Coordinates of C-alpha atoms (C1' of nucleotides) in Angstrom, one line a residue:
Chain A
M20 CA 18.3 17.8 6.8
I21 CA 20.2 15.8 9.5
R22 CA 18.3 13.6 11.8
V23 CA 19.7 12.7 15.3
Y24 CA 18.7 10.1 17.7
N25 CA 18.2 11.8 21.1
T26 CA 18.1 9.5 24.3
L27 CA 15.8 11.9 26.0
S28 CA 12.9 11.5 23.5
K29 CA 14.0 8.0 22.4
T30 CA 13.4 9.1 18.8
K31 CA 15.3 10.6 15.9
E32 CA 14.9 14.2 15.7
E33 CA 15.5 17.0 13.1
F34 CA 18.7 18.6 14.3
Q35 CA 18.2 22.2 14.9
P36 CA 21.0 24.1 16.9
V37 CA 20.1 26.4 19.7
R38 CA 21.7 29.3 18.1
K39 CA 21.5 29.5 14.3
G40 CA 24.8 28.3 12.7
K41 CA 26.4 27.3 15.9
V42 CA 26.6 24.0 17.6
G43 CA 28.2 23.2 21.1
I44 CA 29.1 19.6 21.9
Y45 CA 30.2 18.3 25.2
V46 CA 31.4 14.8 25.5
C47 CA 32.3 13.2 28.9
G48 CA 36.2 12.5 28.8
P49 CA 38.2 10.1 30.7
T50 CA 39.3 9.9 34.2
V51 CA 43.1 10.0 33.7
Y52 CA 44.2 7.2 36.1
K53 CA 45.6 4.7 33.6
P54 CA 46.8 4.5 29.9
S55 CA 43.9 4.6 27.3
H56 CA 42.7 1.4 25.7
I57 CA 40.9 1.0 22.4
G58 CA 37.5 1.6 24.1
H59 CA 38.4 5.0 25.1
M60 CA 38.8 5.8 21.3
V61 CA 35.4 4.8 20.5
G62 CA 33.4 8.0 21.7
P63 CA 36.1 10.6 20.5
V64 CA 36.3 9.0 17.0
I65 CA 32.5 9.1 16.7
F66 CA 32.1 12.5 17.9
D67 CA 35.1 13.6 15.9
T68 CA 33.3 12.4 12.8
I69 CA 30.0 14.0 13.9
K70 CA 31.8 17.4 14.3
R71 CA 33.4 17.1 10.7
Y72 CA 30.0 16.3 9.3
L73 CA 28.4 19.3 11.1
V74 CA 31.3 21.7 9.9
Y75 CA 30.7 20.2 6.4
N76 CA 27.2 21.1 6.6
G77 CA 28.2 24.7 7.5
Y78 CA 27.9 24.8 11.3
D79 CA 30.5 26.6 13.5
V80 CA 31.1 23.9 16.0
T81 CA 32.6 24.0 19.5
W82 CA 33.5 20.8 20.9
V83 CA 34.5 20.2 24.7
V84 CA 35.8 17.0 26.4
N85 CA 36.5 17.2 30.1
I86 CA 39.5 15.6 31.7
T87 CA 38.6 14.3 35.1
D88 CA 41.9 14.8 37.3
V89 CA 40.6 14.2 40.8
D90 CA 38.6 11.0 41.5
D91 CA 38.6 7.8 43.8
K92 CA 40.4 5.7 41.0
L93 CA 43.2 8.3 40.7
I94 CA 43.7 8.4 44.5
V95 CA 43.9 4.7 44.9
R96 CA 46.2 4.4 41.9
S97 CA 48.4 7.0 43.1
N98 CA 48.7 5.4 46.6
E99 CA 49.5 2.1 45.1
S100 CA 52.1 3.5 42.7
G101 CA 53.6 6.2 44.8
V102 CA 53.3 8.6 42.0
P103 CA 51.7 11.8 43.0
I104 CA 48.1 12.5 41.7
A105 CA 48.9 15.5 39.8
E106 CA 51.9 13.9 38.0
L107 CA 49.7 10.7 37.3
A108 CA 47.0 12.8 35.8
R109 CA 49.4 14.6 33.7
T110 CA 51.2 11.7 32.2
M111 CA 47.8 9.9 31.6
T112 CA 46.3 12.9 30.1
D113 CA 49.3 13.1 27.7
D114 CA 48.7 9.4 26.7
Y115 CA 45.2 10.1 26.1
M116 CA 46.1 13.1 23.9
A117 CA 48.6 10.9 22.0
C118 CA 46.1 8.2 21.3
L119 CA 43.6 10.8 20.1
E120 CA 46.2 12.1 17.6
L121 CA 46.9 8.7 16.3
V122 CA 43.3 7.9 15.5
G123 CA 42.8 11.3 13.7
V124 CA 40.9 13.1 16.4
D125 CA 41.9 16.6 16.2
G126 CA 38.5 18.5 16.5
I127 CA 38.3 18.8 20.4
D128 CA 38.4 22.6 21.1
H129 CA 38.6 22.5 24.7
F130 CA 39.8 20.0 27.4
P131 CA 38.7 21.5 30.8
K132 CA 40.2 20.0 33.8
A133 CA 38.1 19.5 37.0
T134 CA 40.8 20.9 39.2
D135 CA 40.9 24.1 37.3
H136 CA 37.2 24.6 38.1
I137 CA 37.0 24.1 41.9
E138 CA 35.9 27.5 42.6
A139 CA 32.9 27.4 40.1
I140 CA 32.1 23.9 41.5
I141 CA 31.7 25.4 45.0
K142 CA 29.6 28.2 43.8
F143 CA 27.4 25.9 41.8
T144 CA 27.0 23.7 44.9
E145 CA 26.2 26.7 47.1
S146 CA 23.5 27.7 44.5
L147 CA 21.9 24.4 44.6
I148 CA 21.7 24.5 48.4
D149 CA 20.3 28.1 48.4
K150 CA 17.6 26.9 46.0
G151 CA 16.8 23.9 48.2
F152 CA 17.9 21.2 45.8
A153 CA 21.0 20.1 48.0
Y154 CA 21.9 19.7 51.7
A155 CA 25.0 19.6 53.6
A156 CA 25.7 16.6 55.8
E157 CA 28.8 16.3 57.9
G158 CA 31.0 17.8 55.4
D159 CA 29.5 16.2 52.4
V160 CA 26.9 17.8 50.0
Y161 CA 24.2 15.8 48.4
F162 CA 21.8 16.6 45.7
D163 CA 18.2 15.9 46.7
V164 CA 16.7 13.9 44.0
A165 CA 13.2 14.1 45.4
K166 CA 13.3 17.8 44.8
A167 CA 14.3 17.7 41.1
K168 CA 11.2 17.5 38.9
D169 CA 11.6 14.9 36.2
Y170 CA 14.4 13.1 38.0
G171 CA 15.0 9.9 35.7
K172 CA 13.6 11.5 32.5
L173 CA 16.8 10.8 30.7
S174 CA 17.5 7.1 31.7
H175 CA 13.7 6.6 31.7
R176 CA 13.3 5.2 35.2
T177 CA 11.8 6.2 38.3
L178 CA 12.8 6.9 41.8
E179 CA 10.6 4.1 43.1
A180 CA 12.3 1.8 40.8
M181 CA 15.6 2.7 42.4
Q182 CA 14.7 2.0 46.1
G183 CA 17.3 -0.1 47.8
D184 CA 20.2 1.2 45.8
G185 CA 22.8 3.5 47.3
G186 CA 26.4 3.7 48.5
G187 CA 28.1 3.3 51.9
T188 CA 27.2 6.6 53.1
A189 CA 23.6 6.0 52.6
E190 CA 22.9 7.0 56.2
L191 CA 23.6 10.6 55.4
K192 CA 21.4 10.5 52.5
R193 CA 17.7 11.5 52.5
H194 CA 17.1 9.3 49.6
S195 CA 19.3 6.4 48.4
A196 CA 19.5 7.9 44.9
D197 CA 20.8 11.3 46.3
F198 CA 24.4 11.7 45.1
A199 CA 27.4 13.7 46.3
L200 CA 28.1 17.1 44.9
W201 CA 30.9 17.5 47.4
K202 CA 32.9 14.9 49.2
K203 CA 34.5 15.6 52.6
A204 CA 38.2 14.8 52.4
K205 CA 39.6 11.6 54.2
P206 CA 42.9 12.0 55.6
G207 CA 45.8 11.8 53.0
E208 CA 43.4 12.9 50.1
P209 CA 43.6 16.0 48.0
S210 CA 41.3 18.5 49.1
W211 CA 40.3 22.0 48.6
K212 CA 38.7 24.6 51.1
S213 CA 35.0 24.9 50.9
P214 CA 32.1 26.4 53.1
W215 CA 31.6 22.7 54.3
G216 CA 35.2 22.0 55.1
P217 CA 38.1 20.5 53.1
G218 CA 36.8 18.2 50.4
R219 CA 36.7 17.6 46.7
P220 CA 34.0 17.7 44.1
G221 CA 31.7 14.7 43.4
W222 CA 31.7 12.9 40.1
H223 CA 29.0 14.5 38.1
I224 CA 29.3 18.1 39.0
E225 CA 32.4 19.0 37.0
C226 CA 30.5 18.3 33.9
S227 CA 27.7 20.5 34.8
V228 CA 30.0 23.4 35.7
M229 CA 32.4 23.3 32.9
S230 CA 29.9 22.7 30.1
A231 CA 27.9 25.8 31.3
A232 CA 31.1 27.9 31.6
I233 CA 32.2 27.1 27.9
L234 CA 29.2 26.2 26.1
G235 CA 26.3 28.1 28.1
E236 CA 23.5 26.9 30.3
T237 CA 21.9 25.3 27.3
F238 CA 24.0 23.8 24.5
D239 CA 23.3 21.4 21.6
I240 CA 24.8 18.1 22.0
H241 CA 25.7 16.2 25.1
G242 CA 27.4 12.9 24.4
G243 CA 29.1 9.9 26.0
G244 CA 29.0 6.2 26.4
L245 CA 25.9 4.4 26.9
D246 CA 27.2 3.4 30.3
L247 CA 26.9 7.0 31.3
V248 CA 23.2 7.5 31.0
F249 CA 22.7 6.5 34.3
P250 CA 23.8 7.6 36.9
H251 CA 26.2 10.2 35.4
H252 CA 24.2 11.9 32.9
E253 CA 20.9 11.6 34.7
N254 CA 22.5 13.5 37.8
E255 CA 24.1 16.2 35.5
V256 CA 20.7 17.1 34.1
A257 CA 19.1 17.1 37.4
Q258 CA 21.7 19.5 38.8
S259 CA 22.2 21.6 35.9
E260 CA 18.6 22.1 35.2
S261 CA 17.6 22.6 38.8
C262 CA 20.3 25.2 39.2
H263 CA 19.7 27.0 36.0
G264 CA 16.0 26.6 35.5
K265 CA 16.3 25.7 31.8
P266 CA 17.3 22.5 29.6
M267 CA 20.9 21.6 29.7
A268 CA 21.2 20.1 26.5
K269 CA 19.0 19.8 23.4
V270 CA 20.2 16.4 22.2
W271 CA 21.6 13.6 24.3
M272 CA 23.6 11.2 22.3
H273 CA 25.1 7.9 23.4
N274 CA 27.5 5.7 21.8
G275 CA 27.6 1.8 22.1
L276 CA 30.4 0.3 24.1
M277 CA 33.1 -1.8 22.9
Q278 CA 32.9 -5.5 24.2
A279 CA 35.4 -8.3 24.2
S280 CA 33.3 -10.7 22.2
S281 CA 35.2 -13.9 22.3
E282 CA 35.5 -13.8 26.2
V283 CA 32.0 -13.1 26.9
G284 CA 30.7 -16.6 26.5
K285 CA 33.4 -18.2 28.5
L286 CA 33.4 -15.8 31.4
G287 CA 29.6 -15.3 31.4
G288 CA 29.0 -11.9 32.8
R289 CA 25.2 -12.3 33.4
Q290 CA 24.6 -15.3 35.5
T291 CA 27.8 -14.8 37.6
R292 CA 26.5 -11.2 38.3
A293 CA 23.0 -12.2 39.3
V294 CA 24.0 -15.1 41.5
E295 CA 27.6 -14.0 42.8
G296 CA 27.9 -10.3 42.2
D297 CA 31.6 -10.5 43.2
Q298 CA 34.3 -8.3 42.0
A299 CA 35.8 -10.7 39.8
S300 CA 32.8 -11.5 37.8
Q301 CA 32.0 -7.8 37.4
E302 CA 35.0 -7.6 35.2
A303 CA 33.9 -10.5 33.3
G304 CA 32.1 -9.9 29.8
K305 CA 33.7 -6.4 29.6
I306 CA 36.7 -5.4 27.9
A307 CA 38.8 -5.6 31.0
G308 CA 40.9 -8.7 30.8
S309 CA 41.0 -8.9 27.0
A310 CA 43.5 -7.9 24.3
G311 CA 41.4 -4.8 23.9
A312 CA 42.1 -3.6 27.5
K313 CA 45.7 -3.2 27.0
S314 CA 47.1 0.2 26.4
F315 CA 45.9 1.6 22.9
R316 CA 49.4 2.4 21.9
L317 CA 50.7 -1.0 23.0
L318 CA 47.8 -2.6 21.1
L319 CA 48.8 -0.7 17.9
E320 CA 52.6 -1.7 18.4
E321 CA 52.0 -5.4 19.0
E322 CA 49.4 -6.1 16.3
K323 CA 51.1 -3.6 13.9
F324 CA 47.7 -2.0 13.3
Q325 CA 47.6 1.3 11.4
P326 CA 45.8 3.7 13.6
E327 CA 43.5 4.6 10.5
T328 CA 42.4 1.1 10.4
V329 CA 41.1 1.3 13.9
R330 CA 39.4 4.5 13.2
F331 CA 37.8 2.9 10.1
F332 CA 36.7 -0.3 12.2
L333 CA 35.1 1.9 14.7
L334 CA 33.2 3.9 11.9
S335 CA 32.2 0.6 10.2
T336 CA 29.1 0.1 12.3
H337 CA 26.5 2.5 13.6
Y338 CA 27.5 4.4 16.6
R339 CA 24.8 3.4 18.9
R340 CA 25.5 -0.3 18.3
P341 CA 27.9 -2.1 20.5
I342 CA 31.2 -3.1 18.8
D343 CA 33.0 -6.5 19.7
F344 CA 36.6 -6.1 19.9
S345 CA 38.7 -8.7 18.0
V346 CA 42.1 -8.6 16.6
E347 CA 41.0 -10.5 13.6
R348 CA 38.2 -8.1 12.8
I349 CA 40.4 -5.2 12.8
R350 CA 42.9 -7.1 10.7
S351 CA 40.1 -7.8 8.1
V352 CA 39.2 -4.0 8.1
G353 CA 42.9 -3.4 7.3
T354 CA 42.6 -5.8 4.3
G355 CA 39.8 -3.9 3.0
L356 CA 41.5 -0.6 3.3
D357 CA 44.5 -1.8 1.3
T358 CA 42.1 -1.6 -1.7
F359 CA 42.0 2.1 -1.3
Y360 CA 45.9 2.6 -0.6
R361 CA 46.5 0.6 -3.9
F362 CA 44.0 2.7 -5.8
F363 CA 45.8 6.0 -4.5
K364 CA 49.1 4.8 -5.9
R365 CA 47.4 3.8 -8.9
Y366 CA 45.8 7.1 -9.3
E367 CA 49.3 8.7 -8.9
R368 CA 50.6 6.4 -11.6
V369 CA 47.8 7.4 -14.0
T370 CA 47.5 11.0 -13.4
G371 CA 50.9 12.1 -11.9
E372 CA 49.1 13.7 -9.0
N373 CA 49.3 12.6 -5.4
F374 CA 45.8 11.6 -4.1
Y375 CA 46.5 13.1 -0.6
A376 CA 47.3 16.4 -2.2
I377 CA 43.8 16.8 -4.0
E378 CA 42.1 19.9 -2.6
A379 CA 38.6 18.5 -1.8
P380 CA 35.5 20.6 -1.1
Q381 CA 35.2 21.3 2.8
V382 CA 31.6 22.1 2.7
R383 CA 28.7 20.4 1.1
A384 CA 27.5 22.7 -1.3
A385 CA 30.9 23.2 -2.8
G386 CA 31.2 19.4 -3.6
E387 CA 28.2 19.5 -5.8
F388 CA 28.8 19.1 -9.5
D389 CA 26.9 18.7 -12.8
P390 CA 27.9 15.2 -14.2
G391 CA 26.7 16.0 -17.6
A392 CA 26.4 13.1 -19.8
D393 CA 29.6 11.4 -18.4
A394 CA 28.4 7.9 -17.1
L395 CA 31.2 7.6 -14.7
L396 CA 30.5 11.0 -13.0
K397 CA 26.8 10.2 -13.1
E398 CA 27.6 7.3 -10.7
V399 CA 30.1 9.3 -8.7
A400 CA 27.3 11.8 -8.1
D401 CA 24.9 9.1 -7.1
H402 CA 27.5 7.5 -4.7
R403 CA 28.1 10.9 -3.1
Q404 CA 24.3 11.4 -2.7
R405 CA 23.8 8.1 -1.1
F406 CA 26.8 8.7 1.1
L407 CA 25.4 11.9 2.4
E408 CA 22.0 10.5 2.8
S409 CA 23.5 8.0 5.2
M410 CA 25.2 10.5 7.1
D411 CA 22.2 12.7 7.5
D412 CA 20.5 9.8 9.1
D413 CA 21.9 9.8 12.5
F414 CA 25.4 9.8 11.3
N415 CA 25.2 6.3 9.8
T416 CA 28.9 5.8 9.2
G417 CA 28.4 2.0 8.5
G418 CA 26.3 2.8 5.5
A419 CA 28.6 5.5 4.4
T420 CA 31.7 3.4 4.6
G421 CA 29.9 0.9 2.3
V422 CA 29.5 3.6 -0.2
L423 CA 33.2 4.4 -0.2
F424 CA 33.9 0.8 -1.3
E425 CA 31.4 1.2 -4.1
L426 CA 33.1 4.4 -5.3
V427 CA 36.5 3.1 -5.2
R428 CA 35.5 0.1 -7.1
R429 CA 33.8 2.2 -9.7
L430 CA 37.0 4.2 -10.1
N431 CA 39.0 1.1 -10.6
K432 CA 36.7 -0.2 -13.1
F433 CA 36.9 3.1 -15.0
V434 CA 40.8 2.8 -15.2
E435 CA 40.4 -1.0 -16.3
D436 CA 37.8 -0.2 -19.0
E437 CA 39.7 2.8 -20.3
K438 CA 43.0 1.0 -19.9
L439 CA 44.4 4.1 -18.4
E440 CA 47.5 2.3 -17.0
D441 CA 48.8 2.5 -20.6
P442 CA 50.0 6.0 -21.1
K443 CA 49.0 5.9 -24.8
K444 CA 45.2 5.4 -23.9
R445 CA 45.2 8.4 -21.8
D446 CA 43.5 11.6 -22.8
A447 CA 42.6 14.9 -21.0
A448 CA 38.8 14.1 -20.9
K449 CA 39.3 10.9 -19.5
L450 CA 41.8 12.0 -16.8
A451 CA 39.5 14.9 -15.9
S452 CA 36.7 12.6 -15.1
L453 CA 38.9 10.2 -13.0
K454 CA 40.2 13.3 -11.2
L455 CA 36.7 14.6 -10.3
G456 CA 35.9 10.9 -9.1
A457 CA 39.0 10.9 -6.9
K458 CA 38.3 14.2 -5.7
T459 CA 34.8 13.3 -4.6
L460 CA 36.3 10.1 -2.8
R461 CA 38.7 12.4 -1.0
E462 CA 35.8 14.9 0.1
L463 CA 33.7 12.0 1.4
A464 CA 36.6 10.3 3.1
G465 CA 37.5 13.6 4.7
I466 CA 34.1 13.7 6.5
L467 CA 35.0 10.4 8.0
G468 CA 38.4 11.7 8.9
I469 CA 40.2 9.1 6.8
F470 CA 42.7 9.1 4.0
R471 CA 44.0 12.4 5.1
K472 CA 47.7 11.4 4.9
P473 CA 49.4 8.3 3.6
P474 CA 49.7 5.4 6.0
E475 CA 53.0 5.1 7.5
E476 CA 55.2 2.7 5.6
K477 CA 55.5 -0.7 7.2
A478 CA 58.4 -1.5 9.4
G479 CA 61.4 0.6 8.2
G480 CA 63.9 -0.5 5.9
D481 CA 62.7 1.4 2.8
D482 CA 66.0 3.3 2.7
Q483 CA 68.0 4.1 -0.4
L484 CA 70.1 0.9 -0.3
T485 CA 66.8 -1.2 -0.2
G486 CA 65.5 0.6 -3.0
Q487 CA 68.6 0.2 -5.1
L488 CA 68.8 -3.5 -4.5
M489 CA 65.1 -3.8 -5.2
Q490 CA 65.6 -2.1 -8.4
L491 CA 68.6 -4.4 -9.2
L492 CA 66.3 -7.6 -8.6
I493 CA 63.6 -6.2 -10.6
D494 CA 65.8 -5.4 -13.5
L495 CA 67.5 -8.9 -13.5
R496 CA 64.0 -10.5 -13.2
A497 CA 62.9 -8.2 -16.2
E498 CA 65.8 -9.5 -18.3
A499 CA 65.0 -13.0 -17.4
R500 CA 61.4 -12.6 -18.5
K501 CA 62.4 -11.0 -21.7
A502 CA 64.7 -14.1 -22.3
K503 CA 61.7 -16.5 -21.3
D504 CA 63.7 -17.8 -18.5
F505 CA 60.6 -17.9 -16.2
A506 CA 62.5 -20.2 -13.8
T507 CA 64.7 -17.5 -12.8
A508 CA 62.1 -14.9 -12.9
D509 CA 59.8 -16.9 -10.6
R510 CA 62.7 -17.9 -8.3
I511 CA 63.3 -14.1 -7.6
R512 CA 59.6 -13.3 -7.1
N513 CA 59.0 -16.3 -4.8
S514 CA 62.0 -15.6 -2.8
L515 CA 60.9 -12.0 -2.3
T516 CA 57.5 -13.3 -1.4
E517 CA 59.0 -15.3 1.4
M518 CA 60.6 -12.2 2.6
G519 CA 57.2 -10.4 2.8
I520 CA 57.7 -8.4 -0.6
T521 CA 55.2 -8.6 -3.3
L522 CA 55.9 -7.8 -6.8
E523 CA 53.3 -6.5 -9.2
D524 CA 53.8 -6.6 -13.0
R525 CA 52.2 -3.8 -14.9
P526 CA 52.4 -2.3 -18.3
G527 CA 54.6 0.5 -17.3
G528 CA 57.1 -1.7 -15.2
T529 CA 57.3 -3.7 -11.8
D530 CA 56.0 -2.2 -8.5
W531 CA 57.1 -3.9 -5.1
T532 CA 55.4 -3.5 -1.7
R533 CA 56.2 -5.0 1.6
A534 CA 53.5 -6.9 3.6
Chain B
rG7 C1' 13.8 -8.2 40.2
rG8 C1' 13.5 -3.0 37.4
rC9 C1' 14.8 -0.3 32.9
rG10 C1' 16.8 -0.9 27.9
rC11 C1' 19.1 -2.9 23.4
rC12 C1' 20.0 -6.6 19.8
rG13 C1' 19.2 -11.4 16.8
rU14 C1' 20.2 -10.1 8.4
rA15 C1' 24.9 -14.9 4.0
rG16 C1' 30.9 -18.9 7.1
rC17 C1' 32.4 -14.1 9.8
rC18 C1' 31.4 -8.4 10.3
rA19 C1' 27.6 -5.1 8.8
rA20 C1' 23.7 -1.4 6.0
rG21 C1' 18.6 -1.4 5.7
rC22 C1' 13.4 1.8 9.9
rG23 C1' 6.5 -0.8 5.1
rG24 C1' 6.9 -1.1 -1.5
rC25 C1' 12.7 -1.4 -7.2
rU26 C1' 16.8 -7.4 -8.3
rA27 C1' 17.9 -7.2 0.7
rA28 C1' 24.1 -2.1 0.4
rG29 C1' 29.2 -2.9 1.5
rG30 C1' 33.5 -5.4 3.6
rC31 C1' 36.5 -10.1 5.1
rA32 C1' 36.5 -15.2 3.5
rG33 C1' 35.2 -18.7 -0.6
rU34 C1' 34.1 -20.2 -5.7
rG35 C1' 34.1 -19.3 -11.2
rG36 C1' 35.7 -16.2 -15.3
rA37 C1' 38.5 -11.8 -17.8
rU38 C1' 43.6 -10.1 -17.6
rU39 C1' 48.9 -12.4 -16.6
rG40 C1' 54.3 -16.5 -19.3
rC41 C1' 52.5 -17.9 -14.4
rA42 C1' 51.4 -14.8 -10.3
rA43 C1' 50.0 -10.2 -7.8
rA44 C1' 46.7 -6.3 -8.2
rU45 C1' 42.0 -4.9 -10.7
rC46 C1' 37.4 -5.9 -13.0
rC47 C1' 33.1 -9.2 -13.9
rA48 C1' 29.8 -13.2 -12.0
rC49 C1' 28.2 -16.4 -8.2
rC50 C1' 27.4 -16.8 -2.8
rA51 C1' 20.8 -14.6 2.4
rU52 C1' 13.5 -15.6 1.1
rC53 C1' 16.3 -11.6 7.2
rC54 C1' 15.8 -16.7 15.0
rC55 C1' 10.8 -19.0 15.4
rC56 C1' 5.2 -18.7 15.7
rG57 C1' 1.1 -15.8 15.1
rG58 C1' -1.1 -10.8 13.8
rU59 C1' -1.9 -6.0 11.0
rU60 C1' -1.6 -4.5 5.8
rC61 C1' -2.8 -4.9 -1.2
rG62 C1' 2.3 -5.6 0.4
rA63 C1' 7.0 -6.6 6.2
rA64 C1' 13.8 -8.0 7.4
rU65 C1' 11.2 -3.5 8.4
rC66 C1' 4.8 -2.3 12.5
rC67 C1' 2.1 -5.4 16.8
rG68 C1' 1.9 -9.9 20.1
rG69 C1' 4.2 -14.2 22.0
rG70 C1' 8.4 -17.4 22.4
rC71 C1' 13.6 -18.6 22.1
rG72 C1' 18.6 -16.7 22.2
rG73 C1' 22.6 -12.9 23.1
rC74 C1' 24.0 -8.2 25.5
rG75 C1' 23.9 -3.6 28.4
rC76 C1' 22.6 -0.4 32.7
rC77 C1' 20.6 -0.4 37.7
rU78 C1' 27.5 -1.1 41.1
rC79 C1' 32.1 6.7 40.1
rC80 C1' 33.8 1.8 33.3
rA81 C1' 34.5 5.9 27.7

RNA sequence: GGCGCCGUAGCCAAGCGGCUAAGGCAGUGGAUUGCAAAUCCACCAUCCCCGGUUCGAAUCCGGGCGGCGCCUCCA
């Protein structure tokens, strides 16, 4: 049984899809006006993992992420840069997609764009006006929050508590919390014809329209960053449920945001906001202005991070908690992952099989096995059980990743105890146990979307000539060691260490790796 | 001011009333090694403070202190 925390009820609920066996997920995507930074990857990685887990549990999952390609920020950026909005949106969408691919997010089934759904947005808006939930005012159309029952139910706030807020066009609104469904075009802005004159969609409406078009008027999971609970999602529910007369989403899931930890104290977001409230301080304490704010691809390049390390970093804590960004932390996660990569090489040395080629079970039931009296396999089965229990509990990837480390340590111990690095100590039964253990590791890692393919070799240079030269050095060193000439042997190894190459002596010979 | 989240070892982090408080990074000792590297083993926390509930609390309740988020078209 999978339990999921629902923002709506503020409790963990047993997950039950609307339609048996099928799950629809809608996650609010980016406004494509600038290159993606690491913070944009948080939600996608989490929901990609959630989708994998649901598929693993036998559900047929459809996942939708919208692309907002018409918006104030896009207009501003376009005016600044001189790049037409459509072109800006296209290149930034490409950048976003490239980043998703890097971190292994490949489960998104639909990427609807706001500009492809203008007609439906207009219809939706008309419908709300017809039903009395919205009103037109001088070319704008506003949603009338006072007419929506339960307005505030998602973010758990009341209209009374929101008095005094509101934007610059408040005079056109009946209530300061009313929000635009349709915005009248200003000169030079992109616009579409509508019954209220030329204009463009408001911020929230595209999600209501596109989710209904693809997933239906009621679907299973609506997700996004915690920052979207209010006003974005609150307004989505209000307009969708007013329009359709039925619940929009069964479960609302919100992930914690990435923060720039080291900068927070110094820049002090809180006091400055309360006292000053100026633009600059609003940026303080947030990811903007820190290393994490730079383009994700640039970050990977400059810090030489494996994208998989970033994915693992994001999954190493529970999704609802905020994550502090720090280069050091990601680096230490990478150090931890090296244990796995070394094990995979070891596995190949011992069994002759490539870890990444193991065909692991894709669904839960298929991964179960009877360990019999095998001590190793009993523990493997136990680890698998604990991994799945963590995932069942509101997708606790933090707990699950811990189990993965325990599992690889157990497998390494088995290789040590049975001395399997020595070919003479190998036998079919032991190798079979090891293989089943590795297969389970691969099965569980697959759920998290990691270890699906080998990490890219570090910084080129592993060409044929390098290989030959390394073999020569290793051979020379082996001869020196045989002759007990350790001075020469150590000189070779130490010099290589300085070049960033590590030698590892093993029963079967010497391996080398680049740092 | 309103609503909400969080405070577990040097750092990160799981844990949601009851076995010895997961796991990672860093560190220390040991096995292994010619010496290393890697691997394995061991060690490394009475869970911010004060009360309360309970046979029993890191886990529940109240109060402090500290950090953070949203309320302002950031994922």
